[in-house]
Short mmCIF file of C-alpha atoms in Angstrom, two decimals:
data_model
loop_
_atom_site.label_atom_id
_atom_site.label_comp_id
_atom_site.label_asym_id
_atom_site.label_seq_id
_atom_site.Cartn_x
_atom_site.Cartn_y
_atom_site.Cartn_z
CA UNK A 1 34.83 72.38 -61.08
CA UNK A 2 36.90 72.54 -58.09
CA UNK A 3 38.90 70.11 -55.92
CA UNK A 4 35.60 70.56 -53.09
CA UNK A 5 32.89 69.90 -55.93
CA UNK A 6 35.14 66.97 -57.60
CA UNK A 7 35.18 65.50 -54.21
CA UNK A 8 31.52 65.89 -53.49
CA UNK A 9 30.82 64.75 -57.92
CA UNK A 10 28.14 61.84 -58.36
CA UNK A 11 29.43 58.60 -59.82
CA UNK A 12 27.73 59.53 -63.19
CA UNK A 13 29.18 63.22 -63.16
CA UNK A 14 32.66 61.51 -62.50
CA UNK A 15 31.84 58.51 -65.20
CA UNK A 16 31.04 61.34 -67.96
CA UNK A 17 34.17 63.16 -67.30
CA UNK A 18 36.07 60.64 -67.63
CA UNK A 19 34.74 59.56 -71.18
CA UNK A 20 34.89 62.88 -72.30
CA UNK A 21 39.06 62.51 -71.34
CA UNK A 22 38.68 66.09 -69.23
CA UNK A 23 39.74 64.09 -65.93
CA UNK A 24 41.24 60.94 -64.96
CA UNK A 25 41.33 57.87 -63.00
CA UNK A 26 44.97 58.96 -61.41
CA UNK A 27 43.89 62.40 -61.40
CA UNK A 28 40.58 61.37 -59.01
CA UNK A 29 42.32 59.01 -57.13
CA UNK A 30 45.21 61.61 -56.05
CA UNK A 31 42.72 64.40 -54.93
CA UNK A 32 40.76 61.32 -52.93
CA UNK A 33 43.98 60.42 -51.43
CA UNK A 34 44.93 63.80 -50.39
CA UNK A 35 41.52 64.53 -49.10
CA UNK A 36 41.94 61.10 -46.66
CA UNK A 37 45.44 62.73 -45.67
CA UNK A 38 44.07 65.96 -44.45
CA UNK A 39 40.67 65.08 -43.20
CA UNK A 40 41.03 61.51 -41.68
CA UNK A 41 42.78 62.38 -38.91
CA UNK A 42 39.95 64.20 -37.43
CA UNK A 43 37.40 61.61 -38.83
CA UNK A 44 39.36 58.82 -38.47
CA UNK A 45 37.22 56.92 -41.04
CA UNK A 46 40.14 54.74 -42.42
CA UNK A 47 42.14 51.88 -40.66
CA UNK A 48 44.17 50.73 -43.39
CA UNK A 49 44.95 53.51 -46.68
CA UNK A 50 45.55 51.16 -49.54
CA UNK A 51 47.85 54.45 -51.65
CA UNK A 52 49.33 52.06 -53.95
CA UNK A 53 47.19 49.71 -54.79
CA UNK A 54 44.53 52.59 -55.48
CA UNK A 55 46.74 54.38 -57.77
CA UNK A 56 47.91 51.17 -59.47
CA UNK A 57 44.10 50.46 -60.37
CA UNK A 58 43.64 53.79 -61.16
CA UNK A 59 46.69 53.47 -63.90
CA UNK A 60 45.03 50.54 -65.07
CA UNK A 61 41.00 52.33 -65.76
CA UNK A 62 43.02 55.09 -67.43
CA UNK A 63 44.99 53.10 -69.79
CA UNK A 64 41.74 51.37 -70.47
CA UNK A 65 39.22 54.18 -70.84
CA UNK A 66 41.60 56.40 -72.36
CA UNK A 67 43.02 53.90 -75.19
CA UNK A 68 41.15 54.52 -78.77
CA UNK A 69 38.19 52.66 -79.62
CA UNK A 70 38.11 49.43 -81.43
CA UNK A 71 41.65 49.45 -80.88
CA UNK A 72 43.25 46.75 -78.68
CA UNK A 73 43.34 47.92 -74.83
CA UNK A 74 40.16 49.88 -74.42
CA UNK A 75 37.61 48.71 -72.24
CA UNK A 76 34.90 50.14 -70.82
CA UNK A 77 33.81 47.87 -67.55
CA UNK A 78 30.48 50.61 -66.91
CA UNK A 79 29.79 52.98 -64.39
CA UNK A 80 32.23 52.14 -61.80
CA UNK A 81 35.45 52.18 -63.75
CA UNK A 82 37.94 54.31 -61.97
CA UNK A 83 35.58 55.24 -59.65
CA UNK A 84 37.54 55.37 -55.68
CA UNK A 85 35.48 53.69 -53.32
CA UNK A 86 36.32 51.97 -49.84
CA UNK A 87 35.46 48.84 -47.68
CA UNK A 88 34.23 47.98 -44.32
CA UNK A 89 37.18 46.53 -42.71
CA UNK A 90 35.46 43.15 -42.21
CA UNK A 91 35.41 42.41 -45.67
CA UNK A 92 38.33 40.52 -47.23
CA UNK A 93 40.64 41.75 -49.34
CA UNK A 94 43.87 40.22 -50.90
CA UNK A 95 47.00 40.94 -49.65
CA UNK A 96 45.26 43.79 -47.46
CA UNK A 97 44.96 43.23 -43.84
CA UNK A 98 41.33 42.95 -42.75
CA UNK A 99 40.86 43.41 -38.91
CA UNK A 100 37.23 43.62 -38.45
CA UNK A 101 38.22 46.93 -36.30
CA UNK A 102 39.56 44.18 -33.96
CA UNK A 103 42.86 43.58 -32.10
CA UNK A 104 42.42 39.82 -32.17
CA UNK A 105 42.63 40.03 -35.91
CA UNK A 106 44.81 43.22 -36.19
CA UNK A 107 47.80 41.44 -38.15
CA UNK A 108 45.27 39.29 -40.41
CA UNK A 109 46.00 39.36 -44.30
CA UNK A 110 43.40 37.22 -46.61
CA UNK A 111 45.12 35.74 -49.45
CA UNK A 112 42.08 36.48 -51.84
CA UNK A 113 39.23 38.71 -51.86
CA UNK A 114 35.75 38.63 -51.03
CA UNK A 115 32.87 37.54 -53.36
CA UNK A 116 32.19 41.43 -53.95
CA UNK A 117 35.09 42.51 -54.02
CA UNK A 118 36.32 40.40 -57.09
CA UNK A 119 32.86 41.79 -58.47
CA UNK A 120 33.50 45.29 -57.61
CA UNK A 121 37.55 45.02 -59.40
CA UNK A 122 35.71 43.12 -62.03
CA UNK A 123 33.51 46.36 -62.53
CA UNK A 124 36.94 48.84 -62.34
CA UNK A 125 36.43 50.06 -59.29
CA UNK A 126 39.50 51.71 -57.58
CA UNK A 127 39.88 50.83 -54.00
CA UNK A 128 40.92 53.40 -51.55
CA UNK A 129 40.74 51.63 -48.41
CA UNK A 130 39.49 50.13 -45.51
CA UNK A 131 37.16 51.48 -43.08
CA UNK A 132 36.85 51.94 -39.43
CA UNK A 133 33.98 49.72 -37.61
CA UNK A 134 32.64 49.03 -34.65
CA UNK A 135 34.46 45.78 -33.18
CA UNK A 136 33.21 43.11 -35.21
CA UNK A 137 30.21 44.37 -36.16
CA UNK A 138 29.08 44.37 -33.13
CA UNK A 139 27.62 47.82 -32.40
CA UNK A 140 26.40 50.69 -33.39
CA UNK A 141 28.49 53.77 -32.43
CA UNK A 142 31.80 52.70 -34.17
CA UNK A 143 33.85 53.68 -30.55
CA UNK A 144 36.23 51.31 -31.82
CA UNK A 145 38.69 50.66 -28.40
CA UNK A 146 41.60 49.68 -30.93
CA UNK A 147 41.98 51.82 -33.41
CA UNK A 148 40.00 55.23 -31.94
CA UNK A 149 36.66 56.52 -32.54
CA UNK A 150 35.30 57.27 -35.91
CA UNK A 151 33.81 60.76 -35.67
CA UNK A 152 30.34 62.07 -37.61
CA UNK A 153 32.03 64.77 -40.16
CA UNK A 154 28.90 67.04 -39.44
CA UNK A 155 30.07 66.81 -35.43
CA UNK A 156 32.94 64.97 -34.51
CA UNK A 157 31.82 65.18 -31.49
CA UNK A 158 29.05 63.13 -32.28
CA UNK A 159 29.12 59.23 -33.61
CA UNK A 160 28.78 58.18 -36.94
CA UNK A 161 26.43 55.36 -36.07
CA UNK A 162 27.56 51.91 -36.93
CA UNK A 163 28.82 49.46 -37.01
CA UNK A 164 29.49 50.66 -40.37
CA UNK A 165 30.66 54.11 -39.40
CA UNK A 166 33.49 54.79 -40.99
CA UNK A 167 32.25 53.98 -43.89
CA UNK A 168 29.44 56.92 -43.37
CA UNK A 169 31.54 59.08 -42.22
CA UNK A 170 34.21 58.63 -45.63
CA UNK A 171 31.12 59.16 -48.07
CA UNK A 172 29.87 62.16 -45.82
CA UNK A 173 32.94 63.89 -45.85
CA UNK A 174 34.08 63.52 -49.71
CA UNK A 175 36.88 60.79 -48.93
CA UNK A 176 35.44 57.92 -51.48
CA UNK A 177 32.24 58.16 -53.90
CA UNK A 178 30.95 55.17 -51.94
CA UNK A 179 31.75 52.45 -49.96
CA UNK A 180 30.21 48.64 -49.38
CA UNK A 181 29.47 47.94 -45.76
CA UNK A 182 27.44 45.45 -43.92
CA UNK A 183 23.86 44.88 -41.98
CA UNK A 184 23.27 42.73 -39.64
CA UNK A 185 20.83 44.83 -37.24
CA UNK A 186 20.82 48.26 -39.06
CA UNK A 187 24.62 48.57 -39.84
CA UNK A 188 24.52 50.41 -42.89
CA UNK A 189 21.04 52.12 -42.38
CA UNK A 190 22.27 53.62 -38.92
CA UNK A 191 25.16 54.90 -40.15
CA UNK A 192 23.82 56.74 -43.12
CA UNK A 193 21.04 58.23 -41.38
CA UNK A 194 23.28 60.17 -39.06
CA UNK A 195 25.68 61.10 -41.25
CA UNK A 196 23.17 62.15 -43.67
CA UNK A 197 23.92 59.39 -46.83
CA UNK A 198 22.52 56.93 -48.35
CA UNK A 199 22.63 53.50 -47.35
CA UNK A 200 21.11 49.92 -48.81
CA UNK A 201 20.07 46.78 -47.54
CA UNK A 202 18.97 44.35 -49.92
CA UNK A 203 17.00 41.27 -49.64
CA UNK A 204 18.85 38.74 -47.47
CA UNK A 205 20.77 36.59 -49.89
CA UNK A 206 20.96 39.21 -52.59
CA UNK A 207 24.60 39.87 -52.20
CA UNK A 208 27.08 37.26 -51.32
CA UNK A 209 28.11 37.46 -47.63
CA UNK A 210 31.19 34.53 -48.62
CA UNK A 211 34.33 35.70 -47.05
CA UNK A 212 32.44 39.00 -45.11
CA UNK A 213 33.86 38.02 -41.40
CA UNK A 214 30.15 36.74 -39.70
CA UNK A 215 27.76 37.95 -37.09
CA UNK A 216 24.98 36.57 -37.41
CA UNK A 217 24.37 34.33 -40.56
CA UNK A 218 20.97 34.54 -40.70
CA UNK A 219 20.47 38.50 -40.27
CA UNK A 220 23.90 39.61 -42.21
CA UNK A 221 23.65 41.77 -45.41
CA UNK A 222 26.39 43.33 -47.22
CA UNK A 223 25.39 46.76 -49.10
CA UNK A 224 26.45 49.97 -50.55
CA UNK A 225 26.57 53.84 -48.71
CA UNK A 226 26.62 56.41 -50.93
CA UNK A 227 25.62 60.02 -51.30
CA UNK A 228 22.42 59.86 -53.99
CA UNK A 229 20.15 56.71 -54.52
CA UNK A 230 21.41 56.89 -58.18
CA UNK A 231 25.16 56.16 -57.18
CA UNK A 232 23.71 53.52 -54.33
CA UNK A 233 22.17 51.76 -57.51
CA UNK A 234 25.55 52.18 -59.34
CA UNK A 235 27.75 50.15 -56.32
CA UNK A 236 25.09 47.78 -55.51
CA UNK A 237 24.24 46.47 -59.66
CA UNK A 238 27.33 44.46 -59.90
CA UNK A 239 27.68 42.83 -56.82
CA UNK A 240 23.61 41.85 -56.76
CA UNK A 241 22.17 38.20 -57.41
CA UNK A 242 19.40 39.16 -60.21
CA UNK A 243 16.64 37.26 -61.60
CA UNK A 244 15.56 36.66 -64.53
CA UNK A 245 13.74 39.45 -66.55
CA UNK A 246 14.92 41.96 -63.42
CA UNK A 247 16.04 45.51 -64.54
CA UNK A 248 19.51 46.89 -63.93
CA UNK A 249 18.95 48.68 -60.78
CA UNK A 250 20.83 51.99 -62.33
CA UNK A 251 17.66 52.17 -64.04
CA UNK A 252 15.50 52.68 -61.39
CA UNK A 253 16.98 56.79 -61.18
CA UNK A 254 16.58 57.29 -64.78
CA UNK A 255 14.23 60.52 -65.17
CA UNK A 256 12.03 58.79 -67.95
CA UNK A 257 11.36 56.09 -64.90
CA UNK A 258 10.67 57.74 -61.80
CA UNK A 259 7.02 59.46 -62.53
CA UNK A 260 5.20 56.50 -61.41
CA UNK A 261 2.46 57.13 -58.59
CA UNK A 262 3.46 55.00 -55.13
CA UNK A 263 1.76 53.52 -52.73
CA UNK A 264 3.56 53.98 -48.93
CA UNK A 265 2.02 52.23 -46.44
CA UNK A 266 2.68 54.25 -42.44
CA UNK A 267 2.76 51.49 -40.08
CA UNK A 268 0.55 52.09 -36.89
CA UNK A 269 2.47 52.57 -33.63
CA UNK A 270 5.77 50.78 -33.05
CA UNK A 271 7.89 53.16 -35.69
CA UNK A 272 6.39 56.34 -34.07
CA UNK A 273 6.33 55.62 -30.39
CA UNK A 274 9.69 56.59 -29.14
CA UNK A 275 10.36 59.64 -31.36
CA UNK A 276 12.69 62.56 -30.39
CA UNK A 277 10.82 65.57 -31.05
CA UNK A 278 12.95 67.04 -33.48
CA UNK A 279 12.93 63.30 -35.82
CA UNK A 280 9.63 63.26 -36.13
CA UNK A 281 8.96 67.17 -36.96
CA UNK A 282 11.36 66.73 -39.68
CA UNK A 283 9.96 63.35 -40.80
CA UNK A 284 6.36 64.64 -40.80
CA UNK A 285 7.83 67.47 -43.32
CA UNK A 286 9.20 64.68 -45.66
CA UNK A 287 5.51 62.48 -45.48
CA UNK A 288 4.24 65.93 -46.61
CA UNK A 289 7.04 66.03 -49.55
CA UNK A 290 6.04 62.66 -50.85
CA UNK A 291 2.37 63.49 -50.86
CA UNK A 292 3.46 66.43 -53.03
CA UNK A 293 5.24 64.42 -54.97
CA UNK A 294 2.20 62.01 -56.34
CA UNK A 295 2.75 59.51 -53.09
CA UNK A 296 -0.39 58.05 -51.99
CA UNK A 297 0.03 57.26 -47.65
CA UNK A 298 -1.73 54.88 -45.82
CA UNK A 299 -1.53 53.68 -42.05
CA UNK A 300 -1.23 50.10 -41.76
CA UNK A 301 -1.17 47.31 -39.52
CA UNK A 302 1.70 45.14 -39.59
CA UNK A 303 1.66 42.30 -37.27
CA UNK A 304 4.71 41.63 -34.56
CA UNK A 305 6.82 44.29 -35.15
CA UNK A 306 6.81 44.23 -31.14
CA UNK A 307 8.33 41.21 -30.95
CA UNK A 308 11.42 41.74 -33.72
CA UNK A 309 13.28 43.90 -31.17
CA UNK A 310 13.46 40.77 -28.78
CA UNK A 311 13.79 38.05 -31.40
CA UNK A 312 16.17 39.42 -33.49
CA UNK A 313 18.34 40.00 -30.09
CA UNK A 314 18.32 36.41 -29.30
CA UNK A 315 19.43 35.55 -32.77
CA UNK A 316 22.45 37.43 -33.15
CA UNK A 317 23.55 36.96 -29.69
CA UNK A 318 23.18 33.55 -29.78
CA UNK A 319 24.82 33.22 -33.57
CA UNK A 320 27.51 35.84 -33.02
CA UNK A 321 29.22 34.01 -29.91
CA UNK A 322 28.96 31.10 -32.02
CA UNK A 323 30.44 32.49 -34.76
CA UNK A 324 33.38 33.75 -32.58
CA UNK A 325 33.49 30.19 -30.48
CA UNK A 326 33.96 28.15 -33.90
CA UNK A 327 36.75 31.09 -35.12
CA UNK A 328 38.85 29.89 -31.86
CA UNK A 329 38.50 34.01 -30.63
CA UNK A 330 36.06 33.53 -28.15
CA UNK A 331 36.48 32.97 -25.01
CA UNK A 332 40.02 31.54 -25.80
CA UNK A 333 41.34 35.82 -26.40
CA UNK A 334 38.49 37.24 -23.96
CA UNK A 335 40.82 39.80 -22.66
CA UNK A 336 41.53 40.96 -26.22
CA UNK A 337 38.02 42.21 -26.89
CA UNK A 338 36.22 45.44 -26.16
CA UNK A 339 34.29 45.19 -23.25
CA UNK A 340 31.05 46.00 -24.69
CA UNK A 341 31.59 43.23 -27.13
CA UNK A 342 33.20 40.96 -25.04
CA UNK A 343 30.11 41.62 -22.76
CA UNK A 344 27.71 40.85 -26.04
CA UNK A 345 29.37 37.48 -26.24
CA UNK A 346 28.92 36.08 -22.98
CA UNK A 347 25.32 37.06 -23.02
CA UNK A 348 24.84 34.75 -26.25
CA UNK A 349 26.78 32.28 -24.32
CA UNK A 350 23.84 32.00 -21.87
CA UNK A 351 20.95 31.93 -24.77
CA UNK A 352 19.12 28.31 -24.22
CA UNK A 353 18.71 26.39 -27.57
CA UNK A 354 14.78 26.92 -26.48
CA UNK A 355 15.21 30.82 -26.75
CA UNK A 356 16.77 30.56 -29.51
CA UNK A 357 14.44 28.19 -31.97
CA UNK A 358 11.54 30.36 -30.49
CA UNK A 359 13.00 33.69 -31.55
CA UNK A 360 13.51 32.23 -35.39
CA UNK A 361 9.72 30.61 -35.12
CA UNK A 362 8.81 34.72 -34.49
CA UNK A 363 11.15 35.32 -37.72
CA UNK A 364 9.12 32.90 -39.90
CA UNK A 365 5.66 34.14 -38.31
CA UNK A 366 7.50 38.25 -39.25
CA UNK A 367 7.94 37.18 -42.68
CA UNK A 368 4.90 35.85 -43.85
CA UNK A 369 2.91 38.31 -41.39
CA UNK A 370 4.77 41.23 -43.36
CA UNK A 371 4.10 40.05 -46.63
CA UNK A 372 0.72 39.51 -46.25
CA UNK A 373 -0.02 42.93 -44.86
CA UNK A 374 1.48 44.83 -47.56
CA UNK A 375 -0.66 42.69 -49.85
CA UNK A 376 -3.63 43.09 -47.85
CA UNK A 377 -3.33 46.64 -47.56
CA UNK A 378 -2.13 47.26 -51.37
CA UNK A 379 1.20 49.31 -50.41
CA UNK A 380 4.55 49.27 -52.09
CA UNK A 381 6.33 50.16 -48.96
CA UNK A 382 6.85 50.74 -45.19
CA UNK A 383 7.99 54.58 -45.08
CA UNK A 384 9.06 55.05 -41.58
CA UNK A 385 11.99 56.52 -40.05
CA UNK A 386 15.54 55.59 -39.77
CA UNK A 387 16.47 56.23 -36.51
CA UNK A 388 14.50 57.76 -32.96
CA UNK A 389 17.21 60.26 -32.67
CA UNK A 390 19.92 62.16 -34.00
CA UNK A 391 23.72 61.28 -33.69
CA UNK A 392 24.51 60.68 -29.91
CA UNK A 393 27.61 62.18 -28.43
CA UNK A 394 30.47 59.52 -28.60
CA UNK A 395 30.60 58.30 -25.30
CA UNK A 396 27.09 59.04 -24.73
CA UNK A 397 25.69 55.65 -23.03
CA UNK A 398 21.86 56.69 -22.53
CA UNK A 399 19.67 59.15 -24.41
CA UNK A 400 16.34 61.33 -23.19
CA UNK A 401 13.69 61.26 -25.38
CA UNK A 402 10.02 63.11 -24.18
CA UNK A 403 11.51 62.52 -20.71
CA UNK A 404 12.44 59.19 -20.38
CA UNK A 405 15.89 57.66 -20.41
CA UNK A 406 16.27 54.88 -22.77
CA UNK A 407 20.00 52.73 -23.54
CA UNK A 408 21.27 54.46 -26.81
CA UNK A 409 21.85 51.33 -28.40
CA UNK A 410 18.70 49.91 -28.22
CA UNK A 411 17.12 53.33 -29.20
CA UNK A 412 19.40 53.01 -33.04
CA UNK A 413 18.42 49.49 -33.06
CA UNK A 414 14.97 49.86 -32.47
CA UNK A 415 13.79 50.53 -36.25
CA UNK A 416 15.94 48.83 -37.95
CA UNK A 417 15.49 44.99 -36.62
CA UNK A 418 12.32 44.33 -38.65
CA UNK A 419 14.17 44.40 -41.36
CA UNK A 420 16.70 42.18 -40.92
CA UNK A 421 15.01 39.79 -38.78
CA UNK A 422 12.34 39.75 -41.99
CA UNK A 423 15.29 39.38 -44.45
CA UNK A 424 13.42 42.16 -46.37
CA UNK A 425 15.30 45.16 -48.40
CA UNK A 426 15.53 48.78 -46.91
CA UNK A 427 17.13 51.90 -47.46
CA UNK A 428 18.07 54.97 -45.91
CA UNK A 429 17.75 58.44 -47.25
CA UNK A 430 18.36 61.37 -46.13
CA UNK A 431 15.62 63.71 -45.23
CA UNK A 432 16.48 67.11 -43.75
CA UNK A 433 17.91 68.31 -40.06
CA UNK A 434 17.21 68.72 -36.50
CA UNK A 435 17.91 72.39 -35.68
CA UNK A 436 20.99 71.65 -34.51
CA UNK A 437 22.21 70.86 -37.57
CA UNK A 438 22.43 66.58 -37.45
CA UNK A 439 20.76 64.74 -39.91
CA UNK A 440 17.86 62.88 -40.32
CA UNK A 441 16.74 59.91 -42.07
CA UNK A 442 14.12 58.26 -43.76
CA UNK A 443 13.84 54.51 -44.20
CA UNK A 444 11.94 52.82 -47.19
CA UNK A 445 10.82 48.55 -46.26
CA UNK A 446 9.76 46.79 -49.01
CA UNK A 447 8.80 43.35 -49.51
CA UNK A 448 11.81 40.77 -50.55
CA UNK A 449 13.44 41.55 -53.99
CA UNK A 450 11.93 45.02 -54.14
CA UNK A 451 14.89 46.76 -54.43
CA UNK A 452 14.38 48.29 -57.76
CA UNK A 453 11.41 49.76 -56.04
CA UNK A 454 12.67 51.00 -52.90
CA UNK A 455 15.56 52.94 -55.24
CA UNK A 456 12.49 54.27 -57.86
CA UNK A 457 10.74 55.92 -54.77
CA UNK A 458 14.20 57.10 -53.09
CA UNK A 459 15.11 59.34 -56.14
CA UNK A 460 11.66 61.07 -56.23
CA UNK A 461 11.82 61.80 -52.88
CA UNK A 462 15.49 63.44 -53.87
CA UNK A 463 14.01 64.68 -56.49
CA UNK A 464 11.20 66.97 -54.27
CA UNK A 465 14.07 67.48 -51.58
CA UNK A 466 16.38 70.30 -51.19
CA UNK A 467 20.03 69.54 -52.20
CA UNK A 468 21.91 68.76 -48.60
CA UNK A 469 24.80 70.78 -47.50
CA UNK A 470 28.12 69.62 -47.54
CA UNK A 471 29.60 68.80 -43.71
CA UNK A 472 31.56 72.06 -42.75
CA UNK A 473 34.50 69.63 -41.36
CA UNK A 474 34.87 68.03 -44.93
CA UNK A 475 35.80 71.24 -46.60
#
């Protein structure tokens, strides 16, 4: 196996070598390194490079996978051990500064970690870095102002999505086996779906959010990205709140589990009414892969989704400024911010407490509308897609689709509120390409604490789909 396929391993590939002593920790860690050298300067996926603390980890996997059994020293934490895997730069971290891509917080340094990240060190996993964002969270193109664009390794012209795009863009291009961002409005699913990887958000209040820098505290989700359901499942099992009698999710991707016939449930309207032309031609072609691969579809009616756009607007406007006003940021270091986030801010400023309790009486009403009508109609998912459109060029403020002009934010947005204003999981897969080469994908909604679900029908999909390409810019 080459340096280029070693990058682009699974976490199990990876996990076996190891145990089999014919690579290492230090060995992985060094070609993930050098990879971050050469490639994230045209990417710019990384704010902070954590070298020594990544090979320091790495020393410490080795010494523990590689010492004898039964004797003292060996340990074998699971799947993640020595596996090199970044952050979203809003996430704390010891001793590492944690800037939230922003320059009011550009010198910050936590003195301990996050909730998942003592998890993820707890599991042996080696940490590489921290990723580039969009300003607090607060977007969806990661065209951070402070620290440069993050760039979509299958166009750097073109964004990563966000505002966990840096994150994308690292798993895309071979720089870490995975990386743990954060949804608050489609954050991780965005991201993934234009940079063609896989993304997870679980049930609200499935991972802890504890020492994640806030946006909105009652839409925010922390997650995995990764390139194959299977290593999603691997990131996300030890930093997820399980109940009792639950599965490991890892188990979910095991070929003895996924031949179980699914029922996907194709929402009418809303989903499919502002569709680029070359989405939905490539997500009728993966409706027509599931069928083929013992999925049962069924339209479905699923009350309000109309109204989740506008509701979960006035939600995380309202919370994020806030958020910011209690932090002593906002407007005290205005002139610090981006403008589009600065902008953001004022407009939750001027959200009456009225528009505000209405907009969470439309999230209760979402929830138990949702859950009934996937009852009602017998489904075990929404399959819709990820995004309307492709990966926007940075910079690129408004997008055409059939005609009409629509704000490109709103248009990345659009299909990903309902899940986070319903606090319900999703996930992102990839599903094929426009013909200009940008990826599409394909999002899976499932009723709360379906995860193990949503995984199960990811990796048959994989299973039916062609293997993807690697991004020419990552090799």
């Amino acid at each position: 196996m080459n340096d280029t396929d070693l990058a682009f391993a699974s976490i199990e590939e990876v996990a076996r070598l190891f145990r089999k002593r014919k690579l290492s920790p230090v060995e992985l860690t060094k070609l993930m390194l050098v990879r971050i050298e050469q490639l994230n300067p045209k990417l710019n996926a990384y704010i902070t490079v954590t070298a020594e603390l990544a090979l320091a980890q790495a020393k410490k996997a080795e010494s523990e996978l590689f010492a004898p059994r039964g004797r003292k020293g060996h340990r074998d934490r699971g799947p993640l051990h020595g596996i090199p895997i970044s952050l979203k730069d809003n996430i704390y971290t010891e001793g590492i500064r944690t800037t939230a891509g922003s320059k009011i917080l550009r010198d910050f340094i936590p003195q301990h970690d996050a909730d998942v990240v003592v998890l993820l060190k707890e599991a042996g996993a080696v940490i590489l870095g921290k990723t580039n964002m969009h300003e607090f969270a607060y977007g969806v193109t990661s065209n951070n102002p402070h620290y440069g664009p993050a760039h979509n390794p299958w166009d750097v012209a073109r964004i990563p999505g966000g505002s966990s795009g840096g994150s994308a863009a690292a798993v895309a291009a071979g720089l870490c086996f995975g990386s743990i961002g954060t949804d608050t409005g489609g954050s991780i699913r965005i991201p993934s779906a234009l940079c063609g990887v896989v993304g997870v958000k679980p049930t609200f209040g499935r991972v802890s959010v504890r020492d994640v820098i806030p946006l909105s505290p009652h839409l925010d989700c922390v997650g995995p990205l990764a390139r194959t359901s299977a290593d999603a499942a691997r990131l996300l099992d030890p930093i997820f709140v399980r109940g009792k009698g639950e599965p490991s999710l890892q188990s979910a991707s095991k070929p003895s589990r996924v031949r179980r016939r699914f029922r996907l449930g194709l929402p009418k309207g809303f989903f499919s009414d502002v569709l680029s032309p070359e989405v939905a031609f490539t997500f009728e072609r993966a409706l027509r892969l599931l069928q083929e691969s013992d999925g049962n579809l069924k339209e479905v009616s699923i009350p309000l989704l109309f109204e989740t756009e506008d509701a979960g607007n006035q939600i995380a406007w309202a919370e994020a400024t806030h958020s910011h006003q209690r932090a002593g940021w906002f407007p005290a270091h205005s002139e610090e911010y981006g403008e589009d986030v600065r902008t953001r801010l004022e407009v939750g400023a001027k959200v009456s407490a009225t528009a505000y309790l209405r907009a969470m009486e439309v999230r209760y009403s979402f929830i138990e509308h949702f859950h009934a009508a996937m009852a009602g109609a017998n489904v075990d998912a929404l399959v819709v897609p990820t995004t309307p459109i492709p990966a926007p060029l940075i910079g690129e403020e408004t997008t055409t689709v059939c005609g009409v002009s629509h704000p490109t934010r709103s248009l990345l947005l659009r299909l990903n509120r309902p899940a986070n204003l319903g606090g319900l999981p999703a996930i992102s897969v990839p599903c094929g390409f426009t013909p200009e080469g940008s990826p599409v994908g394909l999002q899976l909604i499932g009723a709360v604490t379906d995860e193990y679900l949503l995984l199960h029908i990811a990796k048959v999909f994989e299973l039916a789909s062609p293997r993807p390409p690697r991004p020419a810019s990552a090799l």
